XYZ file of C-alpha atoms in Angstrom:
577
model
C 154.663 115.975 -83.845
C 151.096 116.020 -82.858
C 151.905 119.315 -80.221
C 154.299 120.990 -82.799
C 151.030 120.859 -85.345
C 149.168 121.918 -82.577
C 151.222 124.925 -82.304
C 151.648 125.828 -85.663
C 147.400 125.869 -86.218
C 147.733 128.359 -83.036
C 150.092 130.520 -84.698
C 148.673 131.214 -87.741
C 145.153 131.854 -86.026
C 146.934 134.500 -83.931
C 148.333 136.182 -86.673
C 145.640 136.561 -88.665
C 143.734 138.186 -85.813
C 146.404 140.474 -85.863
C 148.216 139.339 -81.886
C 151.891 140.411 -81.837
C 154.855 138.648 -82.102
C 155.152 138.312 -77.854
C 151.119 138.004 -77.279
C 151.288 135.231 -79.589
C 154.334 133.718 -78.148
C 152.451 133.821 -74.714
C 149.476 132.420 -75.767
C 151.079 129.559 -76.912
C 153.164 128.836 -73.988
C 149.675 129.027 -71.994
C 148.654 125.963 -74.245
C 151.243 124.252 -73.727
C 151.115 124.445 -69.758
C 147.143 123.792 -70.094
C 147.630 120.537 -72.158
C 150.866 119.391 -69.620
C 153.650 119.534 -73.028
C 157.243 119.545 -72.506
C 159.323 122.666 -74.298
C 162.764 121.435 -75.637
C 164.468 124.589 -76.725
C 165.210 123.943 -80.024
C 160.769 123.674 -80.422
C 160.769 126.986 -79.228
C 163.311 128.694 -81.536
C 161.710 126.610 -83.973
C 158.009 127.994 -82.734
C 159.196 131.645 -83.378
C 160.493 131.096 -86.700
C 157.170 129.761 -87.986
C 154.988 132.847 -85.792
C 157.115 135.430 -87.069
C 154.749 138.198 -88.634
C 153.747 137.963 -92.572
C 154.664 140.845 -94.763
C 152.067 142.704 -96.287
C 152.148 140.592 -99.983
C 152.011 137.229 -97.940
C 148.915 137.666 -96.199
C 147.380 139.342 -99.012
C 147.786 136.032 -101.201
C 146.794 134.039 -97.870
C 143.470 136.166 -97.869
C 142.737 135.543 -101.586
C 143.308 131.824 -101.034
C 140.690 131.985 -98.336
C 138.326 133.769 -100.214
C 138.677 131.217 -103.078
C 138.497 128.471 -100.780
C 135.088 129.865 -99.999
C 133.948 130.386 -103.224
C 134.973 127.044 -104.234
C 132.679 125.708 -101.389
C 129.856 128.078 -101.840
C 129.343 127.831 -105.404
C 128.579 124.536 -107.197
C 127.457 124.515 -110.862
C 124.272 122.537 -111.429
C 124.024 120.247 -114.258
C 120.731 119.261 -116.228
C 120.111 116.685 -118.880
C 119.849 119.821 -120.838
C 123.690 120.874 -120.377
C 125.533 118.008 -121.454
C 126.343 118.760 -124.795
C 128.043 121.705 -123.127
C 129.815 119.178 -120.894
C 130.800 117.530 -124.116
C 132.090 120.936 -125.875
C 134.158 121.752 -122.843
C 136.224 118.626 -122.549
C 136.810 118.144 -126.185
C 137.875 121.668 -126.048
C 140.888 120.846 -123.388
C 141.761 118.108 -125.000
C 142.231 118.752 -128.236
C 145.033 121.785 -129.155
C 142.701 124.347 -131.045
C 144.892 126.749 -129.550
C 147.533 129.136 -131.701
C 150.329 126.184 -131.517
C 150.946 122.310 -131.521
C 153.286 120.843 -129.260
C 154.012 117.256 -129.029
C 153.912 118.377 -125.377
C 150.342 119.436 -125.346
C 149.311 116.445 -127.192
C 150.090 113.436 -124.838
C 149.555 115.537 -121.445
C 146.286 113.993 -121.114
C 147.520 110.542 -121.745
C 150.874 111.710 -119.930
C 149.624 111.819 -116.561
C 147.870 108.072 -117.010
C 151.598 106.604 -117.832
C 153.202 107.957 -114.631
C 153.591 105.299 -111.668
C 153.408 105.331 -107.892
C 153.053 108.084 -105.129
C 155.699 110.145 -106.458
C 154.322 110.518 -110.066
C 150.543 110.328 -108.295
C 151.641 113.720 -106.795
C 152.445 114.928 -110.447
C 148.655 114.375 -111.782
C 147.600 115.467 -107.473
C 148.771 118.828 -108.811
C 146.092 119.088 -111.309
C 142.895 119.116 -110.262
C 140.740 116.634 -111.945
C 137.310 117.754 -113.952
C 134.497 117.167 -113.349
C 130.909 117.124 -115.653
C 130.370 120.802 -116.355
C 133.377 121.989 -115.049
C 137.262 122.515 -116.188
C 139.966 120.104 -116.915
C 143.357 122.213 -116.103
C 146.618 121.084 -117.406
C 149.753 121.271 -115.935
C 151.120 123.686 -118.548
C 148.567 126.038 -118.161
C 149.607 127.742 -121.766
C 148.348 124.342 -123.639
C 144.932 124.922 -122.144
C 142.197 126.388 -124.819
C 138.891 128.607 -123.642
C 138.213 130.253 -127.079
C 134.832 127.982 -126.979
C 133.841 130.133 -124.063
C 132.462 132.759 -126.698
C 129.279 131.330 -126.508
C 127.742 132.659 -123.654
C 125.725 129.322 -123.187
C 128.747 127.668 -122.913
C 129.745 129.293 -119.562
C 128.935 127.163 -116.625
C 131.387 127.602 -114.101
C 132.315 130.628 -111.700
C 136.092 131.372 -113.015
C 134.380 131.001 -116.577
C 134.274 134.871 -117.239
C 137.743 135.551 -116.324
C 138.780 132.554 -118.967
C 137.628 134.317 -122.202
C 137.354 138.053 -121.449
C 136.825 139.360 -125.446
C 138.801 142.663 -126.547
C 138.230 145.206 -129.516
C 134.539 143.137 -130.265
C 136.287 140.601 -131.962
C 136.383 136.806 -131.433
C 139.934 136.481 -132.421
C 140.745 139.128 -129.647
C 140.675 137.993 -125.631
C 142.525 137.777 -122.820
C 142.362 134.506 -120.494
C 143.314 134.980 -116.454
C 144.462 132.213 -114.737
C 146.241 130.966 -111.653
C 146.708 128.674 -108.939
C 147.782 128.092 -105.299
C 149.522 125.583 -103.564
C 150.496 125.285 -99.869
C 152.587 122.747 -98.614
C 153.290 120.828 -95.311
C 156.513 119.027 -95.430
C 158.668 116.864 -92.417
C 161.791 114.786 -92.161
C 162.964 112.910 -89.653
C 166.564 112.182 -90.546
C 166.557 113.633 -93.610
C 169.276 112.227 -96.032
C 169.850 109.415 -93.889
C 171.434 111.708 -91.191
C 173.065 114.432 -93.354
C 170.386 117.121 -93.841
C 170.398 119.836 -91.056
C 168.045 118.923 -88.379
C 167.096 119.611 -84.520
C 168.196 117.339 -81.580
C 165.597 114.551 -82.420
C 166.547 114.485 -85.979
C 163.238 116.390 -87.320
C 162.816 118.919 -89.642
C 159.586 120.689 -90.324
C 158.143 123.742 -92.452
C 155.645 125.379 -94.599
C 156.013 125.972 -98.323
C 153.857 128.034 -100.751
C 153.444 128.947 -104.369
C 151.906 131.696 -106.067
C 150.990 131.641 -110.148
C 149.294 133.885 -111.979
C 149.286 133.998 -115.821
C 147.641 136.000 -118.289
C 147.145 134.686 -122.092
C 146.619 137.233 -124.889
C 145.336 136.327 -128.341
C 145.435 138.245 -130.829
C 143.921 137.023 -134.122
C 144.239 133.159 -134.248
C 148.045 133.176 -135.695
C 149.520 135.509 -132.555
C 149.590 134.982 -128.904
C 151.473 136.510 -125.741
C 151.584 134.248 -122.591
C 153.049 135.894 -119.182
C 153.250 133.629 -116.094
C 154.526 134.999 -112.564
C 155.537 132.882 -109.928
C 156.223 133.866 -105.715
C 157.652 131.022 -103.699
C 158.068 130.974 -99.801
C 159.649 128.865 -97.192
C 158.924 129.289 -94.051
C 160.588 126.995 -90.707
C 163.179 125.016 -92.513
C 166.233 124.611 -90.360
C 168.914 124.903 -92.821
C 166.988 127.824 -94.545
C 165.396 127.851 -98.178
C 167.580 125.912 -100.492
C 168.493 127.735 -103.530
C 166.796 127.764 -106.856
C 163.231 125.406 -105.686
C 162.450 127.152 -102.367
C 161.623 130.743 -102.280
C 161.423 133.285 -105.260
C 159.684 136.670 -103.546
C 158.345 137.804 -107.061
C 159.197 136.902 -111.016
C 158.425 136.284 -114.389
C 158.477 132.395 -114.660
C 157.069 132.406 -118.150
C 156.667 135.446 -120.834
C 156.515 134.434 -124.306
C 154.876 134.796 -127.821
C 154.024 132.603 -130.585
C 154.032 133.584 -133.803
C 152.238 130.807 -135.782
C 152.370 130.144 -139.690
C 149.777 128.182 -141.558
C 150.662 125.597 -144.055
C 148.694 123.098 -146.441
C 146.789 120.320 -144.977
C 146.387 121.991 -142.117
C 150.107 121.845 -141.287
C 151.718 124.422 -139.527
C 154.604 125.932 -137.909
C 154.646 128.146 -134.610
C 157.088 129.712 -133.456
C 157.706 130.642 -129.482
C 160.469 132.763 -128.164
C 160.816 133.818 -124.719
C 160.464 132.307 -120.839
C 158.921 128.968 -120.979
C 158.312 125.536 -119.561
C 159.202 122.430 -120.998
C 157.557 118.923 -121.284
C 158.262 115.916 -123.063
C 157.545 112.237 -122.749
C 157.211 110.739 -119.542
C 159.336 113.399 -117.739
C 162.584 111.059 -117.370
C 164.659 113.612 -119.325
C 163.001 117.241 -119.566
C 160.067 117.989 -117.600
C 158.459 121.245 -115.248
C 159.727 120.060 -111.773
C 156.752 120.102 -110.340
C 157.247 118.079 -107.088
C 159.879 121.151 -105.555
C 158.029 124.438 -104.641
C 159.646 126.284 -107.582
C 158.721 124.704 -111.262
C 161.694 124.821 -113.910
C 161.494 127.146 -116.977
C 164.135 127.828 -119.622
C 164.822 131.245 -121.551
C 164.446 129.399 -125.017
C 163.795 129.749 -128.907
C 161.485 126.716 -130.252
C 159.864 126.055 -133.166
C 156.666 123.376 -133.302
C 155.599 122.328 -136.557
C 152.482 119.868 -136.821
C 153.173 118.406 -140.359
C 150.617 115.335 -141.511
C 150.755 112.530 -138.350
C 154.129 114.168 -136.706
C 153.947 116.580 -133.997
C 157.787 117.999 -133.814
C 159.592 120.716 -131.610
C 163.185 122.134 -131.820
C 164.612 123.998 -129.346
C 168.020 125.632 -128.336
C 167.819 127.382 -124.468
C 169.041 128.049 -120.955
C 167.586 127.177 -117.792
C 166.118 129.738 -115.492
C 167.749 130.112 -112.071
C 165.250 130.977 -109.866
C 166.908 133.738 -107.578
C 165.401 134.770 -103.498
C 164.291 137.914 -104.438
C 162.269 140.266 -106.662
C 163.404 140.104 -110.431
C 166.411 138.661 -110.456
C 166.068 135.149 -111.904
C 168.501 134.426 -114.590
C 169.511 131.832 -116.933
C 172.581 129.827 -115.856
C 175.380 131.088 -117.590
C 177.001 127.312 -117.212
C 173.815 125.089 -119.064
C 173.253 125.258 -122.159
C 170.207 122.652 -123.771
C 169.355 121.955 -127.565
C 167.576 119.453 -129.136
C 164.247 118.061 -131.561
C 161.572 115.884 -130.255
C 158.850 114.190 -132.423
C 155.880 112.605 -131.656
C 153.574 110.168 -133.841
C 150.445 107.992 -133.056
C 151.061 104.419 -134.815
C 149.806 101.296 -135.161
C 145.971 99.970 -135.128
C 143.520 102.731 -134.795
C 146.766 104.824 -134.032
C 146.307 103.510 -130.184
C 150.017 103.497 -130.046
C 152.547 106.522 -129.857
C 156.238 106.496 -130.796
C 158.347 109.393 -129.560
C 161.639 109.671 -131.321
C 164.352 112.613 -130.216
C 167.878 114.249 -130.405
C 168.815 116.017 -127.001
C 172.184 117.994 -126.527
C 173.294 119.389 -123.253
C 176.710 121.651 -122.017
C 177.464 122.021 -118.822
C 180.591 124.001 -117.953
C 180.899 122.811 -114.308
C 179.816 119.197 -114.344
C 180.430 117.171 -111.353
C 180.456 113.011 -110.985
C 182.271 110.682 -108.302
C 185.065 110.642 -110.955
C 185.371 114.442 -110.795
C 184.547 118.077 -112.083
C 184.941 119.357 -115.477
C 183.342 120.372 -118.858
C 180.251 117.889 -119.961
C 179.668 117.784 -123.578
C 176.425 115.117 -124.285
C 174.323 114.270 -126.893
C 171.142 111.800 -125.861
C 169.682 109.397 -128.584
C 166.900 108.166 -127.831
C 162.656 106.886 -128.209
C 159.714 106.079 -126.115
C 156.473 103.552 -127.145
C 153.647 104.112 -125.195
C 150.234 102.937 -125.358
C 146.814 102.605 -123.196
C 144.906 99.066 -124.950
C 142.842 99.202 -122.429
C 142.880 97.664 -119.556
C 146.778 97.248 -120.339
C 149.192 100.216 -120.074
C 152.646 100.194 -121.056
C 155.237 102.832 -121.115
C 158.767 102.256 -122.886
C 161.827 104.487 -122.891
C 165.126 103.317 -124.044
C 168.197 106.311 -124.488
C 171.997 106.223 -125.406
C 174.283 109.281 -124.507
C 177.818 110.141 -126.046
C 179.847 113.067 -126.015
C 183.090 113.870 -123.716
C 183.695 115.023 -120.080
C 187.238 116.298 -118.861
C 188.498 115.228 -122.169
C 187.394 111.400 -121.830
C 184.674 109.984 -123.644
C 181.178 109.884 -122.622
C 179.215 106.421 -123.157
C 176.400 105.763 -120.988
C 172.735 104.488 -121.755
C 169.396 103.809 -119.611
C 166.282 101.498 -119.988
C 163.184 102.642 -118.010
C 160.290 100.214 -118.151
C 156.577 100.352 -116.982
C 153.139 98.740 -116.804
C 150.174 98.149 -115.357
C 146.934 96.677 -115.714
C 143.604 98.135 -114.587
C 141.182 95.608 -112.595
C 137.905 97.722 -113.540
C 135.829 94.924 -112.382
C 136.550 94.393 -109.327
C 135.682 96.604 -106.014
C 137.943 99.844 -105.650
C 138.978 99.291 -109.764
C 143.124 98.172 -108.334
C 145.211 98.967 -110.891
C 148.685 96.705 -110.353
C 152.101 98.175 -112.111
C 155.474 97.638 -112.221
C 158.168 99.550 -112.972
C 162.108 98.495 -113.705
C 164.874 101.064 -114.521
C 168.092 100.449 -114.991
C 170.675 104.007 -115.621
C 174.334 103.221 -116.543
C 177.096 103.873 -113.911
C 180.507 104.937 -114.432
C 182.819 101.267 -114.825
C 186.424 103.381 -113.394
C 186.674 106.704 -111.626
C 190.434 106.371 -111.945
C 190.182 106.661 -115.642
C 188.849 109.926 -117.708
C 186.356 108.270 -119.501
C 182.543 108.400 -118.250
C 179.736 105.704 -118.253
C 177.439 107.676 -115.315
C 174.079 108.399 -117.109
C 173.126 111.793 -117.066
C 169.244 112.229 -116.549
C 169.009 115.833 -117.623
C 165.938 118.053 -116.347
C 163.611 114.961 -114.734
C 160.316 115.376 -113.038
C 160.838 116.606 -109.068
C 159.080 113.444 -108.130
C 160.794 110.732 -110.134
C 160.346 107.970 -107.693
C 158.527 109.183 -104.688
C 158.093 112.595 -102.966
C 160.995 112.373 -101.354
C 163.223 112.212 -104.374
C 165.716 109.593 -102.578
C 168.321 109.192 -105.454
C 168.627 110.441 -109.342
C 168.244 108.101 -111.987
C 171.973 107.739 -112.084
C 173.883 104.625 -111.664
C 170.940 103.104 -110.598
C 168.476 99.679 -110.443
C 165.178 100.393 -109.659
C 162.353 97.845 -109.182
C 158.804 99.266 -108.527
C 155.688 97.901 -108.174
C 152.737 100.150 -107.371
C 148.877 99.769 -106.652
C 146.459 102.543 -107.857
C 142.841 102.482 -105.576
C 139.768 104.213 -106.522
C 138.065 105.166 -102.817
C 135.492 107.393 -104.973
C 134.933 109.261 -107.868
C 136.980 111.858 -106.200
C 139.123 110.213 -103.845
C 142.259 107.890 -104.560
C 144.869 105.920 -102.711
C 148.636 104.954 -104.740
C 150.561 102.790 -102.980
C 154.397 101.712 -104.096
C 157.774 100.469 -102.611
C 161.005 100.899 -104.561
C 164.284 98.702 -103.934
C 167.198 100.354 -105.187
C 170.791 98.920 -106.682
C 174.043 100.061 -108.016
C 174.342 99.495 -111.537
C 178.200 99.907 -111.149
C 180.242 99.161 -108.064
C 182.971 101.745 -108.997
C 180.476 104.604 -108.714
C 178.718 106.533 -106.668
C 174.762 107.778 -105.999
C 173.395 110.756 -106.768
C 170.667 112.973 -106.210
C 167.546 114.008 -108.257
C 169.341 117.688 -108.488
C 172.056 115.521 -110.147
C 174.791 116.736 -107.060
C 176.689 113.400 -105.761
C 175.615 112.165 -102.456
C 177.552 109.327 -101.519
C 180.464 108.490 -103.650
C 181.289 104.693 -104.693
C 184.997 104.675 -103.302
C 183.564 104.028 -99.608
C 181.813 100.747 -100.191
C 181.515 97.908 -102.462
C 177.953 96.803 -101.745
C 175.584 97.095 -104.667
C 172.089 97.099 -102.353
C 171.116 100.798 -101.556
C 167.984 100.107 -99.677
C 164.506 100.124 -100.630
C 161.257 103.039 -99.728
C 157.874 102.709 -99.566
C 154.682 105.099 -99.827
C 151.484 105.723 -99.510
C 149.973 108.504 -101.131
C 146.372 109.880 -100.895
C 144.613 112.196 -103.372
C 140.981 114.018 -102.879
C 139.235 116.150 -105.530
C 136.665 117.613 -103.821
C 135.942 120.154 -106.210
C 137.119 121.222 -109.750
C 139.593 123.583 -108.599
C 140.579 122.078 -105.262
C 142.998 119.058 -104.588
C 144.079 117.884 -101.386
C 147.371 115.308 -101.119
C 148.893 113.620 -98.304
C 151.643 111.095 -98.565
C 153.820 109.490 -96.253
C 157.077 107.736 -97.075
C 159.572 105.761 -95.026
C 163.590 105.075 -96.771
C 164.860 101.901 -95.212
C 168.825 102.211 -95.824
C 170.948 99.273 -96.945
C 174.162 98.303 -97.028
C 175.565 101.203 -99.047
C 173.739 103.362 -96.977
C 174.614 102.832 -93.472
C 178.671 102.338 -95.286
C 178.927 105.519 -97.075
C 176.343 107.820 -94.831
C 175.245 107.701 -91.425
C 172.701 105.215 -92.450
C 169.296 106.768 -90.571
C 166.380 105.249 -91.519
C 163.933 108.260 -92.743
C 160.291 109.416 -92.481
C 158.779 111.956 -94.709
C 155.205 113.027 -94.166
C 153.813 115.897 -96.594
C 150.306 117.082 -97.394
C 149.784 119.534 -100.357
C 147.006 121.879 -100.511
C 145.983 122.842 -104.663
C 143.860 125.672 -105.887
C 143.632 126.532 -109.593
C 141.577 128.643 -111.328
């Protein structure tokens, strides 16, 4: 592993001095002979794939990252006594919605990220950058974020700051924000899938991913806006190639949308959004932006979002966008269709706790479960307490589904539990958590009707960043340990044990695609997986994550696959702007 880095970090430096495809090849192969390293044959095909010359858009983007990466180390914004009630104005600003619209989304994405648990949902929050005094907070829906304050000159303290509220026509109510990030990303599996994903000889399989986003917001008047997003995804070494719809995307619209918002009394209000756009609700169990895959999820949609006294509450009816290899071709998929209404509304004392309440219907036209394929009809009941009494938080999500599949009747249900409790006293701040899920299984697969719980559009790193199963037929036990190194530096720790919730049904994975179907085993113990997952923050724009995660198989496992134990090592690289 340690020569095959090696190699890779010699590659790219040849390319980007410009050596050709053979000089580089050479130069290698002197390296290894220098250091004394063996060449297996399928490192060397493997070599070529990753050296093989950049096109002309891909090294472009690879130069801007650079240059940011510079900029992001050569300029650091002083703070003075003097500026903090600037540092005050600009966090209240990005964390309150004084934007054109009101989504229950926007309002518990703060709070969202705290209520996530373990290395896999670590990554989610890893993604976003976190602020610092004087500088930005960025969200992960980068449409919820709000720079009108930015006006004020004054108020402008950090580099990216005059791209963020660029004024049109000499009006306030006119301006354009730029945005963007970058992401690079390191992945390798040995024995991926327990033995079933395409590897080489030894089992390993290792590549580079990256991401592109760029958006640009338009306001126009505080009751109109016009959001575009693009997105560029590229793989680059897999064996196996890209795999469709989270790998590679040369160039596309992954967001392009307007709101249209109508003011009511009380300052109630209804906005309404039509277009390409990314959804996020709750805890991201049931609809969320994918963010662990190199590809995020967006749906061609229609949604209203009314904010009307205490309730935040969206309705939508939409697709989901298929993101396609090349250059303007992503689609919805003609074979999902999603609807639904989701409320939000703070409760209790001092309103410290939040009660999410929602309807959720989903067709699928080619559904497949262990039981078989066929047309998926389901309607999702269900609600979600959540709370942060400090130094207690809790997270509770409880959801029935009905509906029919292959003309049987669908009746399945989950329970996903979490909490954790935040040791600020003691050295390092450990916060302790646990975590227990339990998703319904289907009871007979010789039978039409359907018990397997259907999880919908979940986050893309639901249990760790491996994604080992779906929340489908499943028992999941989870405790996790958050560390705080440093202010900017942070260690999550967690090992999952997985079970069958039904014998008489398979496991599934996070895409919802069956991998190993009940009828070839009757033990219930799948195997357990644990992480270790480190964040840095070195700056405001820059996050760097590593994690490593090992699958031990159990008896299910090593009945119905061919059992490998696996290793997954990734390290993500984060710019946003």
């Amino acid at each position: 592993m340690i020569r095959f880095g090696a190699e890779v970090v010699l590659a790219g430096l040849f390319e980007s001095i410009g050596l050709k495809q053979v000089e580089r090849m050479k130069n290698i192969k002197k390296y290894r002979f220098a250091y004394g390293l063996a060449q297996p044959a399928t490192d060397e095909v493997q070599a070529r794939r990753l050296v093989r010359p950049l096109d002309a858009f891909q090294r472009n983007l690879l130069l801007s990252f650079a240059l940011a990466l510079v900029i992001s180390s050569s300029n650091t914004v002083a703070q003075t006594p003097e500026s903090s009630p600037v540092v005050t104005n600009r966090e209240s600003s990005l964390s309150s919605d004084k934007s054109s619209t009101t989504d229950p989304q926007d309002k518990v994405t703060d709070k969202r990220l705290d209520t996530r648990f373990g290395p896999g949902q670590q990554a989610i929050s890893g993604s976003v950058p976190a602020g610092t005094e004087g500088a930005p907070t960025y969200k992960l829906l980068r449409y919820s974020e709000d720079w009108s304050y930015l006006k004020e000159p004054q108020k402008r303290t950090d580099y990216w700051d005059p791209l963020k509220y660029i004024p049109l026509f000499d009006r306030e109510e006119y301006y354009l924000t730029i945005g963007g990030d970058i992401r690079e990303w390191f992945e390798t599996y040995h024995n991926g899938s327990y033995g079933l994903a395409p590897s080489n000889a030894r089992g390993n399989n290792t590549y580079f991913l990256q991401r592109y986003m760029l958006y640009g917001d338009l306001h126009i008047e505080p009751n109109f806006r016009i959001f575009v997003q693009s997105i560029s995804g590229f793989e680059d070494g897999r064996i196996g190639g890209p795999r469709p719809d989270i790998d590679r995307n040369q160039f596309d619209l992954h967001q392009a949308f307007f709101d249209w918002k109508w003011n009511l009394i009380n300052d109630d209000s209804i906005t309404w959004r039509i277009g390409r756009q990314e959804f996020e609700y709750g805890s991201g169990r049931l609809i969320d932006v994918r963010e662990g895959p190199n590809l995020r999820l967006s749906f061609d949609a229609a949604r209203f979002l009314a904010k009307i006294g205490d309730w935040s509450v969206d309705g939508w009816w939409g697709k989901p966008v298929l993101n396609n290899a090349q250059t303007f071709d992503d689609e919805p998929n003609p074979q999902i269709s999603f609807w639904g209404i989701y409320g939000v509304r703070p409760t209790g004392y001092d309103s410290k706790i939040n009660f999410d309440v929602y309807y959720l219907g989903y067709e699928n036209r080619t559904a497949t479960y262990d039981e078989g394929k066929g047309y998926e009809l389901r309607h999702s009941f269900g609600t979600r307490i959540w709370a942060r009494p400090e130094p207690i938080e809790y997270n509770l999500e409880y959801v029935y589904q009905f509906g029919s599949f292959d003309g049987g009747q669908i009746s399945a249900w989950t329970a996903a539990n979490a909490i954790r409790y935040k040791l600020e006293e003691l050295p390092l701040e450990p916060t302790p958590g646990v975590r227990f899920d339990i998703a319904s299984g289907d009871r007979n697969a010789l039978t039409r009707n359907l018990q397997t719980f259907n999880p919908l559009f979940p986050a893309g790193a639901y249990f760790n960043l491996t994604g080992p199963f779906g929340p489908m037929n499943l028992i999941d036990l989870h405790p996790t340990l958050d560390l705080k190194l440093s202010e900017k530096l942070s260690l999550s720790a967690d090992w999952n044990f997985f079970w069958r919730q039904s014998l008489e049904d398979g496991i599934y994975q996070l895409s919802g695609n069956l991998l190993a179907s009940g009828q070839s085993s009757r033990a219930r113990y799948i195997g357990s997986s644990p992480a270790l997952t480190l964040i840095w923050n070195p700056t405001p724009h820059l996050t760097l994550l590593t994690s490593y995660v090992h699958i031990f198989p159990g008896p299910f496992l090593e009945q119905s696959t061919p059992g490998k134990p696996v290793d997954y090592i990734t390290t993500w690289l984060t710019y946003k702007f």
